[in-house]
Amino acid sequence: MSFNPDTIRNIVVLTGAGISAESGIGTFRDKGGLWEKHRIEDVATPEAFAKDPDLVFRFYDQRRANIQAAQPNPAHWALAALDAHWPGMLTIVTQNVDDLHERAGARRLIHMHGEHLSAWCRACDARTRWHDPLAHRPPCPSCGQSALRPDIVWFGEIPYRMDEIDLALVDADLFVSIGTSGAVYPAAGYVQTARHYGAWTLELNLEPSQGSILFHETRLGKATDLVPDFVRELLGEEVLD
Ligand code: OAD
């Protein structure tokens, strides 16, 4: 059993590292993933940054360079087409800090875990579009102080735009989770919120996620196959041609 596209108006899409895997950006928890090579507590917490900022800067400088060398894949393109053509409400919530959704053309997008291509000044609170390294402590373009940090939500920090996300989940008719392991809250709990308020909940992932049992429906496979098929189901066959 699946959802009936004719009854859907409001959609929330949640994406994770799996949607960018086929663009060559490694995931976190798969075999060989980022958290096998680096300990979260060494590079992805405020405490790590206080203890060894050089290490943390180098880690994110490398990631920032990697994502700029990657290209969006058919799953990103398909969601961008959904964004362009879906007449109802659509909120694409991504846990990813790459910019592949927006480079594919998605606009109705929330980066709940921050962005590699943004730098946040700890002195004046300004956020600046940023493509270059941060390890040499460049001055903040707004205030001139050398107080920039990666604009990434670290473990122990509060994700961005949670109020907006909660409102979208409450109104959703369809909640779709794509390429995420369901290991990190609050995103891992969105399926329960959406389902509680009446949404059909669908998972598109390579393997069942940790919260797979919470979904009405799970489709297993690669994002580059599953996501275009899903978008065709909503918009019609022709739209991705
Ligand atoms: P994970 O690495 O935890 O999970 C990636 C998921 O994608 C796994 O369930 C894989 O099975 C699936 N996957 C891999 N390749 C795929 C493909 N080609 N098509 C479809 N699915 C595929 O990544 P996230 O769930 O995004 O947070 O991780 C959540 C958060 O944990 C991240 O945002 C990051 C991390 O620590 C922060 O750094 C704040």
GROMACS .gro file of C-alpha atoms in nm, residues 44-236:
model
  193
   44ALA     CA    1   3.229   1.801   1.573
   45THR     CA    2   3.166   1.949   1.916
   46PRO     CA    3   3.218   2.297   2.068
   47GLU     CA    4   3.456   2.133   2.317
   48ALA     CA    5   3.671   1.998   2.033
   49PHE     CA    6   3.690   2.345   1.880
   50ALA     CA    7   3.794   2.498   2.214
   51LYS     CA    8   4.057   2.228   2.268
   52ASP     CA    9   4.214   2.202   1.922
   53PRO     CA   10   4.080   2.465   1.680
   54ASP     CA   11   4.352   2.392   1.421
   55LEU     CA   12   4.240   2.032   1.389
   56VAL     CA   13   3.874   2.133   1.361
   57PHE     CA   14   3.948   2.405   1.103
   58ARG     CA   15   4.155   2.162   0.894
   59PHE     CA   16   3.878   1.901   0.907
   60TYR     CA   17   3.613   2.147   0.781
   61ASP     CA   18   3.848   2.313   0.529
   62GLN     CA   19   3.896   1.971   0.372
   63ARG     CA   20   3.523   1.900   0.368
   64ARG     CA   21   3.450   2.245   0.220
   65ALA     CA   22   3.697   2.176  -0.061
   66ASN     CA   23   3.546   1.829  -0.124
   67ILE     CA   24   3.190   1.949  -0.163
   68GLN     CA   25   3.290   2.219  -0.409
   69ALA     CA   26   3.444   1.951  -0.632
   70ALA     CA   27   3.122   1.741  -0.625
   71GLN     CA   28   2.821   1.773  -0.853
   72PRO     CA   29   2.448   1.724  -0.786
   73ASN     CA   30   2.310   1.385  -0.893
   74PRO     CA   31   1.970   1.279  -1.037
   75ALA     CA   32   1.818   1.262  -0.687
   76HIS     CA   33   1.903   1.629  -0.624
   77TRP     CA   34   1.775   1.721  -0.972
   78ALA     CA   35   1.449   1.535  -0.911
   79LEU     CA   36   1.383   1.716  -0.582
   80ALA     CA   37   1.460   2.047  -0.753
   81ALA     CA   38   1.197   1.961  -1.016
   82LEU     CA   39   0.950   1.884  -0.738
   83ASP     CA   40   1.034   2.221  -0.584
   84ALA     CA   41   0.979   2.399  -0.917
   85HIS     CA   42   0.650   2.228  -1.005
   86TRP     CA   43   0.474   2.122  -0.686
   87PRO     CA   44   0.170   2.351  -0.645
   88GLY     CA   45   0.121   2.283  -0.274
   89MET     CA   46   0.345   2.344   0.026
   90LEU     CA   47   0.688   2.185   0.009
   91THR     CA   48   0.964   2.200   0.268
   92ILE     CA   49   1.293   2.028   0.195
   93VAL     CA   50   1.475   1.989   0.525
   94THR     CA   51   1.831   1.874   0.482
   95GLN     CA   52   2.076   1.754   0.743
   96ASN     CA   53   2.345   1.790   0.478
   97VAL     CA   54   2.590   2.075   0.492
   98ASP     CA   55   2.679   2.053   0.122
   99ASP     CA   56   2.510   2.283  -0.131
  100LEU     CA   57   2.404   2.019  -0.384
  101HIS     CA   58   2.029   2.073  -0.334
  102GLU     CA   59   2.055   2.443  -0.416
  103ARG     CA   60   2.302   2.387  -0.699
  104ALA     CA   61   2.043   2.153  -0.852
  105GLY     CA   62   1.791   2.437  -0.821
  106ALA     CA   63   1.597   2.365  -0.499
  107ARG     CA   64   1.473   2.680  -0.326
  108ARG     CA   65   1.227   2.572  -0.056
  109LEU     CA   66   1.516   2.442   0.152
  110ILE     CA   67   1.616   2.443   0.518
  111HIS     CA   68   1.975   2.355   0.619
  112MET     CA   69   1.904   2.241   0.974
  113HIS     CA   70   2.269   2.144   1.045
  114GLY     CA   71   2.429   2.452   0.887
  115GLU     CA   72   2.634   2.490   0.570
  116HIS     CA   73   2.995   2.435   0.467
  117LEU     CA   74   2.979   2.746   0.247
  118SER     CA   75   2.895   2.976   0.534
  119ALA     CA   76   3.121   3.121   0.802
  120TRP     CA   77   2.985   3.246   1.133
  121CYS     CA   78   3.159   3.522   1.327
  122ARG     CA   79   3.175   3.459   1.701
  123ALA     CA   80   3.249   3.829   1.759
  124CYS     CA   81   2.969   4.005   1.568
  125ASP     CA   82   2.733   3.712   1.487
  126ALA     CA   83   2.739   3.787   1.111
  127ARG     CA   84   2.716   3.500   0.865
  128THR     CA   85   2.915   3.530   0.544
  129ARG     CA   86   2.910   3.319   0.226
  130TRP     CA   87   3.246   3.142   0.241
  131HIS     CA   88   3.433   2.922  -0.010
  132ASP     CA   89   3.793   2.935   0.115
  133PRO     CA   90   3.985   2.786   0.407
  134LEU     CA   91   3.937   2.919   0.760
  135ALA     CA   92   4.242   2.764   0.926
  136HIS     CA   93   4.459   3.075   0.876
  137ARG     CA   94   4.201   3.280   1.073
  138PRO     CA   95   4.092   3.530   0.806
  139PRO     CA   96   3.917   3.844   0.934
  140CYS     CA   97   3.539   3.861   0.941
  141PRO     CA   98   3.425   4.078   0.645
  142SER     CA   99   3.169   4.248   0.875
  143CYS     CA  100   3.373   4.337   1.185
  144GLY     CA  101   3.735   4.262   1.093
  145GLN     CA  102   3.800   4.031   1.388
  146SER     CA  103   3.959   3.689   1.337
  147ALA     CA  104   3.667   3.511   1.496
  148LEU     CA  105   3.511   3.308   1.215
  149ARG     CA  106   3.409   2.946   1.269
  150PRO     CA  107   3.242   2.691   1.039
  151ASP     CA  108   2.866   2.755   1.030
  152ILE     CA  109   2.799   2.392   1.117
  153VAL     CA  110   2.572   2.274   1.397
  154TRP     CA  111   2.798   2.064   1.617
  155PHE     CA  112   2.684   1.793   1.858
  156GLY     CA  113   2.551   1.967   2.165
  157GLU     CA  114   2.430   2.271   1.965
  158ILE     CA  115   2.075   2.350   1.858
  159PRO     CA  116   1.977   2.286   1.494
  160TYR     CA  117   1.852   2.577   1.287
  161ARG     CA  118   1.493   2.679   1.207
  162MET     CA  119   1.329   2.414   1.423
  163ASP     CA  120   1.007   2.615   1.467
  164GLU     CA  121   0.955   2.634   1.091
  165ILE     CA  122   1.025   2.263   1.054
  166ASP     CA  123   0.779   2.171   1.331
  167LEU     CA  124   0.505   2.380   1.171
  168ALA     CA  125   0.563   2.214   0.834
  169LEU     CA  126   0.552   1.868   0.994
  170VAL     CA  127   0.223   1.940   1.164
  171ASP     CA  128   0.065   2.038   0.831
  172ALA     CA  129   0.225   1.764   0.620
  173ASP     CA  130   0.016   1.516   0.423
  174LEU     CA  131   0.330   1.333   0.314
  175PHE     CA  132   0.664   1.301   0.495
  176VAL     CA  133   0.951   1.151   0.297
  177SER     CA  134   1.286   1.063   0.449
  178ILE     CA  135   1.572   1.011   0.203
  179GLY     CA  136   1.921   0.872   0.269
  180THR     CA  137   1.943   0.915   0.642
  181SER     CA  138   2.029   0.656   0.907
  182GLY     CA  139   1.786   0.796   1.164
  183ALA     CA  140   2.067   0.811   1.421
  184VAL     CA  141   2.058   1.183   1.505
  185TYR     CA  142   1.777   1.371   1.677
  186PRO     CA  143   1.575   1.585   1.635
  187ALA     CA  144   1.563   1.484   1.266
  188ALA     CA  145   1.524   1.116   1.357
  189GLY     CA  146   1.200   1.201   1.539
  190TYR     CA  147   1.032   1.387   1.251
  191VAL     CA  148   0.869   1.070   1.121
  192GLN     CA  149   0.682   1.033   1.450
  193THR     CA  150   0.570   1.396   1.457
  194ALA     CA  151   0.451   1.388   1.096
  195ARG     CA  152   0.273   1.056   1.144
  196HIS     CA  153   0.110   1.174   1.468
  197TYR     CA  154  -0.040   1.470   1.280
  198GLY     CA  155  -0.171   1.252   0.999
  199ALA     CA  156   0.097   1.238   0.729
  200TRP     CA  157   0.174   0.933   0.519
  201THR     CA  158   0.535   0.850   0.603
  202LEU     CA  159   0.770   0.710   0.340
  203GLU     CA  160   1.134   0.612   0.366
  204LEU     CA  161   1.368   0.598   0.064
  205ASN     CA  162   1.703   0.451   0.169
  206LEU     CA  163   1.969   0.201   0.072
  207GLU     CA  164   1.889  -0.009   0.379
  208PRO     CA  165   1.630   0.014   0.656
  209SER     CA  166   1.717   0.306   0.885
  210GLN     CA  167   1.722   0.283   1.263
  211GLY     CA  168   1.363   0.413   1.271
  212SER     CA  169   1.241   0.217   0.972
  213ILE     CA  170   0.959   0.052   1.165
  214LEU     CA  171   0.805   0.396   1.228
  215PHE     CA  172   0.730   0.454   0.858
  216HIS     CA  173   0.412   0.347   0.677
  217GLU     CA  174   0.625   0.247   0.381
  218THR     CA  175   0.993   0.178   0.306
  219ARG     CA  176   1.145   0.158  -0.040
  220LEU     CA  177   1.502   0.028  -0.053
  221GLY     CA  178   1.754   0.121  -0.322
  222LYS     CA  179   1.981   0.396  -0.443
  223ALA     CA  180   1.864   0.755  -0.411
  224THR     CA  181   1.938   0.817  -0.780
  225ASP     CA  182   1.678   0.550  -0.868
  226LEU     CA  183   1.422   0.594  -0.593
  227VAL     CA  184   1.395   0.973  -0.581
  228PRO     CA  185   1.329   1.033  -0.954
  229ASP     CA  186   1.066   0.754  -0.946
  230PHE     CA  187   0.903   0.913  -0.643
  231VAL     CA  188   0.894   1.257  -0.807
  232ARG     CA  189   0.744   1.110  -1.127
  233GLU     CA  190   0.474   0.953  -0.912
  234LEU     CA  191   0.382   1.298  -0.779
  235LEU     CA  192   0.427   1.512  -1.090
  236GLY     CA  193   0.367   1.272  -1.377
   0.00000   0.00000   0.00000
